[in-house]
């Protein structure tokens, strides 16, 4: 079945440094949709950005990601971390073969310190 | 106002007891989902539904049942609760398209003693 791998469980950064959270996926279908969801403390997950176009950069709220089907990756990046970016970040996958059902990675907890 | 509402927010249950978690959505979305969230496991899909009267098994359905009596309501039922089901449960709704956005409720924290 589909699977999503997020390699970093805990990420600690100093404010102002760049952010990169890794996401790779496996699917037997050829039309993957990739998502990043963010969950701040005591809140529910909400969509940060999504893409299904190969090699096209998608941006939202200072974050960006590019779907690379050749390497099955959808890494999340930001040029300069802010304290308010501290949150849990989930990469997720769906595809036309599974309809709308999302498969989530295990999440990466980002902590930004002053 | 919240479009996906879960109740209760917190629940303490005893082992072997029956627990029902409720979810109501006013988005008029076809799809609804139940996830559980555990540290180290992320969000795992328990059951989902494509519309009133339908329920489908997700990735970890054992020990859970689901009911979708209407477009708006989707319940998760634990007939015989166990301590391993202690978790935070999220309900979500989605438009039903291939790249749908999920809208999550505020979650229910369930503790099974």
mmCIF file with all atom_site columns, C-alpha atoms in Angstrom:
data_model
loop_
_atom_site.group_PDB
_atom_site.id
_atom_site.type_symbol
_atom_site.label_atom_id
_atom_site.label_alt_id
_atom_site.label_comp_id
_atom_site.label_asym_id
_atom_site.label_entity_id
_atom_site.label_seq_id
_atom_site.pdbx_PDB_ins_code
_atom_site.Cartn_x
_atom_site.Cartn_y
_atom_site.Cartn_z
_atom_site.occupancy
_atom_site.B_iso_or_equiv
_atom_site.pdbx_formal_charge
_atom_site.auth_seq_id
_atom_site.auth_comp_id
_atom_site.auth_asym_id
_atom_site.auth_atom_id
_atom_site.pdbx_PDB_model_num
ATOM 1   C CA . UNK A 1 1   ? 0.000   0.000  0.000   1.00 0.00 ? 1   UNK A CA 1
ATOM 2   C CA . UNK A 1 2   ? 0.901   3.661  0.106   1.00 0.00 ? 2   UNK A CA 1
ATOM 3   C CA . UNK A 1 3   ? 3.386   4.890  2.672   1.00 0.00 ? 3   UNK A CA 1
ATOM 4   C CA . UNK A 1 4   ? 4.979   8.171  3.696   1.00 0.00 ? 4   UNK A CA 1
ATOM 5   C CA . UNK A 1 5   ? 8.331   8.489  5.428   1.00 0.00 ? 5   UNK A CA 1
ATOM 6   C CA . UNK A 1 6   ? 9.361   11.464 7.483   1.00 0.00 ? 6   UNK A CA 1
ATOM 7   C CA . UNK A 1 7   ? 12.880  10.911 8.718   1.00 0.00 ? 7   UNK A CA 1
ATOM 8   C CA . UNK A 1 8   ? 13.084  13.552 11.434  1.00 0.00 ? 8   UNK A CA 1
ATOM 9   C CA . UNK A 1 9   ? 10.984  13.036 14.509  1.00 0.00 ? 9   UNK A CA 1
ATOM 10  C CA . UNK A 1 10  ? 12.252  16.052 16.406  1.00 0.00 ? 10  UNK A CA 1
ATOM 11  C CA . UNK A 1 11  ? 13.845  19.135 14.861  1.00 0.00 ? 11  UNK A CA 1
ATOM 12  C CA . UNK A 1 12  ? 15.216  21.993 16.933  1.00 0.00 ? 12  UNK A CA 1
ATOM 13  C CA . UNK A 1 13  ? 16.281  25.214 15.255  1.00 0.00 ? 13  UNK A CA 1
ATOM 14  C CA . UNK A 1 14  ? 17.323  28.684 16.190  1.00 0.00 ? 14  UNK A CA 1
ATOM 15  C CA . UNK A 1 15  ? 15.124  31.499 14.948  1.00 0.00 ? 15  UNK A CA 1
ATOM 16  C CA . UNK A 1 16  ? 16.279  32.806 11.582  1.00 0.00 ? 16  UNK A CA 1
ATOM 17  C CA . UNK A 1 17  ? 17.817  29.574 10.358  1.00 0.00 ? 17  UNK A CA 1
ATOM 18  C CA . UNK A 1 18  ? 16.362  27.707 7.377   1.00 0.00 ? 18  UNK A CA 1
ATOM 19  C CA . UNK A 1 19  ? 13.854  24.927 7.828   1.00 0.00 ? 19  UNK A CA 1
ATOM 20  C CA . UNK A 1 20  ? 13.828  21.684 5.902   1.00 0.00 ? 20  UNK A CA 1
ATOM 21  C CA . UNK A 1 21  ? 11.592  18.768 6.752   1.00 0.00 ? 21  UNK A CA 1
ATOM 22  C CA . UNK A 1 22  ? 11.994  15.674 4.638   1.00 0.00 ? 22  UNK A CA 1
ATOM 23  C CA . UNK A 1 23  ? 9.190   13.652 3.110   1.00 0.00 ? 23  UNK A CA 1
ATOM 24  C CA . UNK A 1 24  ? 9.448   10.682 0.777   1.00 0.00 ? 24  UNK A CA 1
ATOM 25  C CA . UNK A 1 25  ? 6.678   8.403  -0.317  1.00 0.00 ? 25  UNK A CA 1
ATOM 26  C CA . UNK A 1 26  ? 5.903   5.069  -1.908  1.00 0.00 ? 26  UNK A CA 1
ATOM 27  C CA . UNK A 1 27  ? 2.879   4.387  -4.072  1.00 0.00 ? 27  UNK A CA 1
ATOM 28  C CA . UNK A 1 28  ? 2.014   1.968  -6.819  1.00 0.00 ? 28  UNK A CA 1
ATOM 29  C CA . UNK A 1 29  ? -0.121  4.574  -8.545  1.00 0.00 ? 29  UNK A CA 1
ATOM 30  C CA . UNK A 1 30  ? 1.149   7.185  -10.961 1.00 0.00 ? 30  UNK A CA 1
ATOM 31  C CA . UNK A 1 31  ? -0.837  10.239 -9.859  1.00 0.00 ? 31  UNK A CA 1
ATOM 32  C CA . UNK A 1 32  ? 0.140   11.049 -6.277  1.00 0.00 ? 32  UNK A CA 1
ATOM 33  C CA . UNK A 1 33  ? -1.167  14.067 -4.421  1.00 0.00 ? 33  UNK A CA 1
ATOM 34  C CA . UNK A 1 34  ? 1.135   15.296 -1.659  1.00 0.00 ? 34  UNK A CA 1
ATOM 35  C CA . UNK A 1 35  ? 0.202   17.443 1.302   1.00 0.00 ? 35  UNK A CA 1
ATOM 36  C CA . UNK A 1 36  ? 1.748   19.125 4.302   1.00 0.00 ? 36  UNK A CA 1
ATOM 37  C CA . UNK A 1 37  ? -0.440  19.595 7.360   1.00 0.00 ? 37  UNK A CA 1
ATOM 38  C CA . UNK A 1 38  ? 0.583   21.624 10.389  1.00 0.00 ? 38  UNK A CA 1
ATOM 39  C CA . UNK A 1 39  ? -0.652  21.215 13.951  1.00 0.00 ? 39  UNK A CA 1
ATOM 40  C CA . UNK A 1 40  ? 0.139   23.817 16.561  1.00 0.00 ? 40  UNK A CA 1
ATOM 41  C CA . UNK A 1 41  ? 0.024   22.951 20.244  1.00 0.00 ? 41  UNK A CA 1
ATOM 42  C CA . UNK A 1 42  ? -3.501  22.190 21.472  1.00 0.00 ? 42  UNK A CA 1
ATOM 43  C CA . UNK A 1 43  ? -4.935  22.702 18.009  1.00 0.00 ? 43  UNK A CA 1
ATOM 44  C CA . UNK A 1 44  ? -6.102  20.380 15.276  1.00 0.00 ? 44  UNK A CA 1
ATOM 45  C CA . UNK A 1 45  ? -4.179  19.695 12.048  1.00 0.00 ? 45  UNK A CA 1
ATOM 46  C CA . UNK A 1 46  ? -4.803  22.065 9.163   1.00 0.00 ? 46  UNK A CA 1
ATOM 47  C CA . UNK A 1 47  ? -3.611  22.099 5.577   1.00 0.00 ? 47  UNK A CA 1
ATOM 48  C CA . UNK A 1 48  ? -0.423  24.053 4.939   1.00 0.00 ? 48  UNK A CA 1
ATOM 49  C CA . UNK A 1 49  ? 0.091   23.295 1.256   1.00 0.00 ? 49  UNK A CA 1
ATOM 50  C CA . UNK A 1 50  ? -0.495  20.625 -1.371  1.00 0.00 ? 50  UNK A CA 1
ATOM 51  C CA . UNK A 1 51  ? 0.621   19.673 -4.838  1.00 0.00 ? 51  UNK A CA 1
ATOM 52  C CA . UNK A 1 52  ? 0.130   17.116 -7.564  1.00 0.00 ? 52  UNK A CA 1
ATOM 53  C CA . UNK A 1 53  ? 2.207   18.750 -10.307 1.00 0.00 ? 53  UNK A CA 1
ATOM 54  C CA . UNK A 1 54  ? 5.646   17.326 -10.890 1.00 0.00 ? 54  UNK A CA 1
ATOM 55  C CA . UNK A 1 55  ? 8.568   19.738 -10.440 1.00 0.00 ? 55  UNK A CA 1
ATOM 56  C CA . UNK A 1 56  ? 6.372   22.723 -9.620  1.00 0.00 ? 56  UNK A CA 1
ATOM 57  C CA . UNK A 1 57  ? 7.087   24.763 -6.476  1.00 0.00 ? 57  UNK A CA 1
ATOM 58  C CA . UNK A 1 58  ? 4.096   25.347 -4.216  1.00 0.00 ? 58  UNK A CA 1
ATOM 59  C CA . UNK A 1 59  ? 4.182   28.115 -1.615  1.00 0.00 ? 59  UNK A CA 1
ATOM 60  C CA . UNK A 1 60  ? 2.033   29.170 1.313   1.00 0.00 ? 60  UNK A CA 1
ATOM 61  C CA . UNK A 1 61  ? 2.661   31.266 4.408   1.00 0.00 ? 61  UNK A CA 1
ATOM 62  C CA . UNK A 1 62  ? 6.390   31.424 3.764   1.00 0.00 ? 62  UNK A CA 1
ATOM 63  C CA . UNK A 1 63  ? 6.765   27.684 3.347   1.00 0.00 ? 63  UNK A CA 1
ATOM 64  C CA . UNK A 1 64  ? 7.390   25.957 0.036   1.00 0.00 ? 64  UNK A CA 1
ATOM 65  C CA . UNK A 1 65  ? 7.648   22.451 -1.331  1.00 0.00 ? 65  UNK A CA 1
ATOM 66  C CA . UNK A 1 66  ? 8.221   20.866 -4.736  1.00 0.00 ? 66  UNK A CA 1
ATOM 67  C CA . UNK A 1 67  ? 6.903   17.468 -5.741  1.00 0.00 ? 67  UNK A CA 1
ATOM 68  C CA . UNK A 1 68  ? 9.618   15.424 -7.425  1.00 0.00 ? 68  UNK A CA 1
ATOM 69  C CA . UNK A 1 69  ? 8.158   12.222 -8.790  1.00 0.00 ? 69  UNK A CA 1
ATOM 70  C CA . UNK A 1 70  ? 11.586  11.025 -9.952  1.00 0.00 ? 70  UNK A CA 1
ATOM 71  C CA . UNK A 1 71  ? 12.774  10.836 -6.352  1.00 0.00 ? 71  UNK A CA 1
ATOM 72  C CA . UNK A 1 72  ? 9.334   10.398 -4.723  1.00 0.00 ? 72  UNK A CA 1
ATOM 73  C CA . UNK A 1 73  ? 9.940   13.404 -2.515  1.00 0.00 ? 73  UNK A CA 1
ATOM 74  C CA . UNK A 1 74  ? 8.044   16.430 -1.243  1.00 0.00 ? 74  UNK A CA 1
ATOM 75  C CA . UNK A 1 75  ? 10.312  18.217 1.224   1.00 0.00 ? 75  UNK A CA 1
ATOM 76  C CA . UNK A 1 76  ? 9.032   21.242 3.150   1.00 0.00 ? 76  UNK A CA 1
ATOM 77  C CA . UNK A 1 77  ? 11.280  24.295 3.319   1.00 0.00 ? 77  UNK A CA 1
ATOM 78  C CA . UNK A 1 78  ? 11.331  27.793 4.685   1.00 0.00 ? 78  UNK A CA 1
ATOM 79  C CA . UNK A 1 79  ? 14.166  30.259 4.370   1.00 0.00 ? 79  UNK A CA 1
ATOM 80  C CA . UNK A 1 80  ? 14.016  31.662 7.888   1.00 0.00 ? 80  UNK A CA 1
ATOM 81  C CA . UNK A 1 81  ? 12.369  29.989 10.878  1.00 0.00 ? 81  UNK A CA 1
ATOM 82  C CA . UNK A 1 82  ? 10.129  31.971 13.216  1.00 0.00 ? 82  UNK A CA 1
ATOM 83  C CA . UNK A 1 83  ? 9.138   31.170 16.769  1.00 0.00 ? 83  UNK A CA 1
ATOM 84  C CA . UNK A 1 84  ? 5.544   30.767 15.585  1.00 0.00 ? 84  UNK A CA 1
ATOM 85  C CA . UNK A 1 85  ? 6.619   27.939 13.263  1.00 0.00 ? 85  UNK A CA 1
ATOM 86  C CA . UNK A 1 86  ? 7.009   25.644 16.249  1.00 0.00 ? 86  UNK A CA 1
ATOM 87  C CA . UNK A 1 87  ? 4.491   22.889 15.566  1.00 0.00 ? 87  UNK A CA 1
ATOM 88  C CA . UNK A 1 88  ? 3.983   19.318 14.447  1.00 0.00 ? 88  UNK A CA 1
ATOM 89  C CA . UNK A 1 89  ? 4.226   18.867 10.671  1.00 0.00 ? 89  UNK A CA 1
ATOM 90  C CA . UNK A 1 90  ? 2.714   15.970 8.802   1.00 0.00 ? 90  UNK A CA 1
ATOM 91  C CA . UNK A 1 91  ? 3.386   14.931 5.236   1.00 0.00 ? 91  UNK A CA 1
ATOM 92  C CA . UNK A 1 92  ? 0.508   13.055 3.619   1.00 0.00 ? 92  UNK A CA 1
ATOM 93  C CA . UNK A 1 93  ? -0.225  11.214 0.378   1.00 0.00 ? 93  UNK A CA 1
ATOM 94  C CA . UNK A 1 94  ? -3.280  10.310 -1.619  1.00 0.00 ? 94  UNK A CA 1
ATOM 95  C CA . UNK A 1 95  ? -3.690  9.231  -5.212  1.00 0.00 ? 95  UNK A CA 1
ATOM 96  C CA . UNK A 1 96  ? -6.350  8.536  -7.766  1.00 0.00 ? 96  UNK A CA 1
ATOM 97  C CA . UNK A 1 97  ? -6.000  4.834  -7.080  1.00 0.00 ? 97  UNK A CA 1
ATOM 98  C CA . UNK A 1 98  ? -7.114  5.191  -3.467  1.00 0.00 ? 98  UNK A CA 1
ATOM 99  C CA . UNK A 1 99  ? -9.543  8.010  -4.074  1.00 0.00 ? 99  UNK A CA 1
ATOM 100 C CA . UNK A 1 100 ? -9.443  10.545 -1.312  1.00 0.00 ? 100 UNK A CA 1
ATOM 101 C CA . UNK A 1 101 ? -7.974  8.419  1.466   1.00 0.00 ? 101 UNK A CA 1
ATOM 102 C CA . UNK A 1 102 ? -4.895  10.083 2.925   1.00 0.00 ? 102 UNK A CA 1
ATOM 103 C CA . UNK A 1 103 ? -1.856  8.276  4.254   1.00 0.00 ? 103 UNK A CA 1
ATOM 104 C CA . UNK A 1 104 ? 0.024   10.350 6.827   1.00 0.00 ? 104 UNK A CA 1
ATOM 105 C CA . UNK A 1 105 ? 3.648   10.170 7.838   1.00 0.00 ? 105 UNK A CA 1
ATOM 106 C CA . UNK A 1 106 ? 4.559   9.924  11.502  1.00 0.00 ? 106 UNK A CA 1
ATOM 107 C CA . UNK A 1 107 ? 5.103   13.654 11.799  1.00 0.00 ? 107 UNK A CA 1
ATOM 108 C CA . UNK A 1 108 ? 8.017   15.935 12.612  1.00 0.00 ? 108 UNK A CA 1
ATOM 109 C CA . UNK A 1 109 ? 7.960   18.146 15.663  1.00 0.00 ? 109 UNK A CA 1
ATOM 110 C CA . UNK A 1 110 ? 9.655   21.446 14.945  1.00 0.00 ? 110 UNK A CA 1
ATOM 111 C CA . UNK A 1 111 ? 10.788  23.593 17.838  1.00 0.00 ? 111 UNK A CA 1
ATOM 112 C CA . UNK A 1 112 ? 12.181  27.051 17.084  1.00 0.00 ? 112 UNK A CA 1
ATOM 113 C CA . UNK A 1 113 ? 14.081  28.767 19.868  1.00 0.00 ? 113 UNK A CA 1
ATOM 114 C CA . UNK A 1 114 ? 15.231  32.398 20.197  1.00 0.00 ? 114 UNK A CA 1
ATOM 115 C CA . UNK B 2 1   ? -17.852 28.863 14.089  1.00 0.00 ? 1   UNK B CA 1
ATOM 116 C CA . UNK B 2 2   ? -16.311 25.389 13.907  1.00 0.00 ? 2   UNK B CA 1
ATOM 117 C CA . UNK B 2 3   ? -17.453 23.392 10.898  1.00 0.00 ? 3   UNK B CA 1
ATOM 118 C CA . UNK B 2 4   ? -16.412 20.036 12.375  1.00 0.00 ? 4   UNK B CA 1
ATOM 119 C CA . UNK B 2 5   ? -17.461 19.513 15.960  1.00 0.00 ? 5   UNK B CA 1
ATOM 120 C CA . UNK B 2 6   ? -16.501 16.563 18.101  1.00 0.00 ? 6   UNK B CA 1
ATOM 121 C CA . UNK B 2 7   ? -17.960 15.459 21.397  1.00 0.00 ? 7   UNK B CA 1
ATOM 122 C CA . UNK B 2 8   ? -16.977 14.873 24.069  1.00 0.00 ? 8   UNK B CA 1
ATOM 123 C CA . UNK B 2 9   ? -13.680 16.784 24.273  1.00 0.00 ? 9   UNK B CA 1
ATOM 124 C CA . UNK B 2 10  ? -12.430 14.501 27.023  1.00 0.00 ? 10  UNK B CA 1
ATOM 125 C CA . UNK B 2 11  ? -13.584 11.057 28.055  1.00 0.00 ? 11  UNK B CA 1
ATOM 126 C CA . UNK B 2 12  ? -12.488 8.615  30.712  1.00 0.00 ? 12  UNK B CA 1
ATOM 127 C CA . UNK B 2 13  ? -13.747 5.077  30.264  1.00 0.00 ? 13  UNK B CA 1
ATOM 128 C CA . UNK B 2 14  ? -13.251 1.760  32.010  1.00 0.00 ? 14  UNK B CA 1
ATOM 129 C CA . UNK B 2 15  ? -11.824 -1.324 30.365  1.00 0.00 ? 15  UNK B CA 1
ATOM 130 C CA . UNK B 2 16  ? -14.590 -3.346 28.772  1.00 0.00 ? 16  UNK B CA 1
ATOM 131 C CA . UNK B 2 17  ? -16.981 -0.436 28.636  1.00 0.00 ? 17  UNK B CA 1
ATOM 132 C CA . UNK B 2 18  ? -18.646 0.955  25.530  1.00 0.00 ? 18  UNK B CA 1
ATOM 133 C CA . UNK B 2 19  ? -17.534 4.326  24.221  1.00 0.00 ? 19  UNK B CA 1
ATOM 134 C CA . UNK B 2 20  ? -19.133 6.415  21.496  1.00 0.00 ? 20  UNK B CA 1
ATOM 135 C CA . UNK B 2 21  ? -17.349 9.394  19.989  1.00 0.00 ? 21  UNK B CA 1
ATOM 136 C CA . UNK B 2 22  ? -19.472 11.760 17.963  1.00 0.00 ? 22  UNK B CA 1
ATOM 137 C CA . UNK B 2 23  ? -18.677 14.058 15.078  1.00 0.00 ? 23  UNK B CA 1
ATOM 138 C CA . UNK B 2 24  ? -20.860 16.604 13.327  1.00 0.00 ? 24  UNK B CA 1
ATOM 139 C CA . UNK B 2 25  ? -19.916 18.623 10.253  1.00 0.00 ? 25  UNK B CA 1
ATOM 140 C CA . UNK B 2 26  ? -21.678 21.572 8.652   1.00 0.00 ? 26  UNK B CA 1
ATOM 141 C CA . UNK B 2 27  ? -19.441 21.656 5.546   1.00 0.00 ? 27  UNK B CA 1
ATOM 142 C CA . UNK B 2 28  ? -21.842 19.457 3.572   1.00 0.00 ? 28  UNK B CA 1
ATOM 143 C CA . UNK B 2 29  ? -18.890 17.250 2.696   1.00 0.00 ? 29  UNK B CA 1
ATOM 144 C CA . UNK B 2 30  ? -19.408 13.746 1.424   1.00 0.00 ? 30  UNK B CA 1
ATOM 145 C CA . UNK B 2 31  ? -16.352 12.229 3.063   1.00 0.00 ? 31  UNK B CA 1
ATOM 146 C CA . UNK B 2 32  ? -15.716 11.860 6.773   1.00 0.00 ? 32  UNK B CA 1
ATOM 147 C CA . UNK B 2 33  ? -12.829 10.234 8.588   1.00 0.00 ? 33  UNK B CA 1
ATOM 148 C CA . UNK B 2 34  ? -11.775 9.046  12.027  1.00 0.00 ? 34  UNK B CA 1
ATOM 149 C CA . UNK B 2 35  ? -8.085  9.170  12.929  1.00 0.00 ? 35  UNK B CA 1
ATOM 150 C CA . UNK B 2 36  ? -6.214  8.473  16.093  1.00 0.00 ? 36  UNK B CA 1
ATOM 151 C CA . UNK B 2 37  ? -3.073  10.365 16.975  1.00 0.00 ? 37  UNK B CA 1
ATOM 152 C CA . UNK B 2 38  ? -0.267  8.821  18.995  1.00 0.00 ? 38  UNK B CA 1
ATOM 153 C CA . UNK B 2 39  ? 3.284   10.038 19.502  1.00 0.00 ? 39  UNK B CA 1
ATOM 154 C CA . UNK B 2 40  ? 5.598   8.109  17.228  1.00 0.00 ? 40  UNK B CA 1
ATOM 155 C CA . UNK B 2 41  ? 2.743   6.898  15.037  1.00 0.00 ? 41  UNK B CA 1
ATOM 156 C CA . UNK B 2 42  ? 1.300   10.105 13.699  1.00 0.00 ? 42  UNK B CA 1
ATOM 157 C CA . UNK B 2 43  ? -2.265  10.106 12.392  1.00 0.00 ? 43  UNK B CA 1
ATOM 158 C CA . UNK B 2 44  ? -3.675  6.691  11.604  1.00 0.00 ? 44  UNK B CA 1
ATOM 159 C CA . UNK B 2 45  ? -6.935  6.120  9.797   1.00 0.00 ? 45  UNK B CA 1
ATOM 160 C CA . UNK B 2 46  ? -9.504  4.000  11.629  1.00 0.00 ? 46  UNK B CA 1
ATOM 161 C CA . UNK B 2 47  ? -12.686 4.270  9.567   1.00 0.00 ? 47  UNK B CA 1
ATOM 162 C CA . UNK B 2 48  ? -14.038 6.534  6.883   1.00 0.00 ? 48  UNK B CA 1
ATOM 163 C CA . UNK B 2 49  ? -17.228 7.173  4.994   1.00 0.00 ? 49  UNK B CA 1
ATOM 164 C CA . UNK B 2 50  ? -18.167 8.377  1.510   1.00 0.00 ? 50  UNK B CA 1
ATOM 165 C CA . UNK B 2 51  ? -21.665 9.411  2.501   1.00 0.00 ? 51  UNK B CA 1
ATOM 166 C CA . UNK B 2 52  ? -24.697 8.624  4.594   1.00 0.00 ? 52  UNK B CA 1
ATOM 167 C CA . UNK B 2 53  ? -25.062 4.918  5.190   1.00 0.00 ? 53  UNK B CA 1
ATOM 168 C CA . UNK B 2 54  ? -21.528 4.020  4.124   1.00 0.00 ? 54  UNK B CA 1
ATOM 169 C CA . UNK B 2 55  ? -18.562 3.077  6.256   1.00 0.00 ? 55  UNK B CA 1
ATOM 170 C CA . UNK B 2 56  ? -15.203 1.708  5.173   1.00 0.00 ? 56  UNK B CA 1
ATOM 171 C CA . UNK B 2 57  ? -12.321 0.215  7.117   1.00 0.00 ? 57  UNK B CA 1
ATOM 172 C CA . UNK B 2 58  ? -9.183  2.262  7.342   1.00 0.00 ? 58  UNK B CA 1
ATOM 173 C CA . UNK B 2 59  ? -5.720  1.086  8.232   1.00 0.00 ? 59  UNK B CA 1
ATOM 174 C CA . UNK B 2 60  ? -6.351  0.160  11.887  1.00 0.00 ? 60  UNK B CA 1
ATOM 175 C CA . UNK B 2 61  ? -10.064 -0.776 12.221  1.00 0.00 ? 61  UNK B CA 1
ATOM 176 C CA . UNK B 2 62  ? -9.755  -3.607 14.747  1.00 0.00 ? 62  UNK B CA 1
ATOM 177 C CA . UNK B 2 63  ? -11.680 -2.871 17.927  1.00 0.00 ? 63  UNK B CA 1
ATOM 178 C CA . UNK B 2 64  ? -13.642 -0.015 16.358  1.00 0.00 ? 64  UNK B CA 1
ATOM 179 C CA . UNK B 2 65  ? -16.929 0.375  14.567  1.00 0.00 ? 65  UNK B CA 1
ATOM 180 C CA . UNK B 2 66  ? -18.288 3.390  12.739  1.00 0.00 ? 66  UNK B CA 1
ATOM 181 C CA . UNK B 2 67  ? -21.723 4.700  11.893  1.00 0.00 ? 67  UNK B CA 1
ATOM 182 C CA . UNK B 2 68  ? -22.764 7.358  9.369   1.00 0.00 ? 68  UNK B CA 1
ATOM 183 C CA . UNK B 2 69  ? -26.503 7.876  9.803   1.00 0.00 ? 69  UNK B CA 1
ATOM 184 C CA . UNK B 2 70  ? -26.593 11.176 7.924   1.00 0.00 ? 70  UNK B CA 1
ATOM 185 C CA . UNK B 2 71  ? -24.443 13.508 5.829   1.00 0.00 ? 71  UNK B CA 1
ATOM 186 C CA . UNK B 2 72  ? -23.618 15.524 8.942   1.00 0.00 ? 72  UNK B CA 1
ATOM 187 C CA . UNK B 2 73  ? -22.915 12.868 11.554  1.00 0.00 ? 73  UNK B CA 1
ATOM 188 C CA . UNK B 2 74  ? -20.233 10.222 11.875  1.00 0.00 ? 74  UNK B CA 1
ATOM 189 C CA . UNK B 2 75  ? -19.682 8.218  15.061  1.00 0.00 ? 75  UNK B CA 1
ATOM 190 C CA . UNK B 2 76  ? -16.862 6.016  16.242  1.00 0.00 ? 76  UNK B CA 1
ATOM 191 C CA . UNK B 2 77  ? -17.829 3.187  18.558  1.00 0.00 ? 77  UNK B CA 1
ATOM 192 C CA . UNK B 2 78  ? -15.610 1.191  20.861  1.00 0.00 ? 78  UNK B CA 1
ATOM 193 C CA . UNK B 2 79  ? -17.739 -1.750 21.965  1.00 0.00 ? 79  UNK B CA 1
ATOM 194 C CA . UNK B 2 80  ? -15.215 -3.103 24.467  1.00 0.00 ? 80  UNK B CA 1
ATOM 195 C CA . UNK B 2 81  ? -12.701 -0.401 25.280  1.00 0.00 ? 81  UNK B CA 1
ATOM 196 C CA . UNK B 2 82  ? -9.131  -1.404 26.124  1.00 0.00 ? 82  UNK B CA 1
ATOM 197 C CA . UNK B 2 83  ? -6.241  0.639  27.567  1.00 0.00 ? 83  UNK B CA 1
ATOM 198 C CA . UNK B 2 84  ? -4.455  0.413  24.204  1.00 0.00 ? 84  UNK B CA 1
ATOM 199 C CA . UNK B 2 85  ? -7.211  2.591  22.783  1.00 0.00 ? 85  UNK B CA 1
ATOM 200 C CA . UNK B 2 86  ? -6.170  5.481  24.997  1.00 0.00 ? 86  UNK B CA 1
ATOM 201 C CA . UNK B 2 87  ? -5.394  8.198  22.463  1.00 0.00 ? 87  UNK B CA 1
ATOM 202 C CA . UNK B 2 88  ? -6.489  11.448 20.893  1.00 0.00 ? 88  UNK B CA 1
ATOM 203 C CA . UNK B 2 89  ? -9.136  10.925 18.243  1.00 0.00 ? 89  UNK B CA 1
ATOM 204 C CA . UNK B 2 90  ? -9.736  13.328 15.381  1.00 0.00 ? 90  UNK B CA 1
ATOM 205 C CA . UNK B 2 91  ? -12.688 13.476 13.067  1.00 0.00 ? 91  UNK B CA 1
ATOM 206 C CA . UNK B 2 92  ? -12.302 15.154 9.689   1.00 0.00 ? 92  UNK B CA 1
ATOM 207 C CA . UNK B 2 93  ? -14.424 15.940 6.677   1.00 0.00 ? 93  UNK B CA 1
ATOM 208 C CA . UNK B 2 94  ? -13.412 16.350 3.037   1.00 0.00 ? 94  UNK B CA 1
ATOM 209 C CA . UNK B 2 95  ? -15.031 17.426 -0.196  1.00 0.00 ? 95  UNK B CA 1
ATOM 210 C CA . UNK B 2 96  ? -14.560 14.025 -1.800  1.00 0.00 ? 96  UNK B CA 1
ATOM 211 C CA . UNK B 2 97  ? -12.253 15.078 -4.609  1.00 0.00 ? 97  UNK B CA 1
ATOM 212 C CA . UNK B 2 98  ? -8.892  13.522 -5.447  1.00 0.00 ? 98  UNK B CA 1
ATOM 213 C CA . UNK B 2 99  ? -6.821  16.245 -3.817  1.00 0.00 ? 99  UNK B CA 1
ATOM 214 C CA . UNK B 2 100 ? -9.305  17.148 -1.137  1.00 0.00 ? 100 UNK B CA 1
ATOM 215 C CA . UNK B 2 101 ? -8.422  19.204 1.879   1.00 0.00 ? 101 UNK B CA 1
ATOM 216 C CA . UNK B 2 102 ? -9.359  17.650 5.195   1.00 0.00 ? 102 UNK B CA 1
ATOM 217 C CA . UNK B 2 103 ? -10.983 19.805 7.865   1.00 0.00 ? 103 UNK B CA 1
ATOM 218 C CA . UNK B 2 104 ? -10.386 18.473 11.329  1.00 0.00 ? 104 UNK B CA 1
ATOM 219 C CA . UNK B 2 105 ? -12.388 18.736 14.497  1.00 0.00 ? 105 UNK B CA 1
ATOM 220 C CA . UNK B 2 106 ? -10.811 19.735 17.791  1.00 0.00 ? 106 UNK B CA 1
ATOM 221 C CA . UNK B 2 107 ? -10.194 16.172 18.873  1.00 0.00 ? 107 UNK B CA 1
ATOM 222 C CA . UNK B 2 108 ? -11.343 13.919 21.706  1.00 0.00 ? 108 UNK B CA 1
ATOM 223 C CA . UNK B 2 109 ? -8.885  12.810 24.341  1.00 0.00 ? 109 UNK B CA 1
ATOM 224 C CA . UNK B 2 110 ? -9.892  9.311  25.436  1.00 0.00 ? 110 UNK B CA 1
ATOM 225 C CA . UNK B 2 111 ? -8.389  7.594  28.456  1.00 0.00 ? 111 UNK B CA 1
ATOM 226 C CA . UNK B 2 112 ? -9.271  3.959  29.099  1.00 0.00 ? 112 UNK B CA 1
ATOM 227 C CA . UNK B 2 113 ? -8.445  2.822  32.616  1.00 0.00 ? 113 UNK B CA 1
#
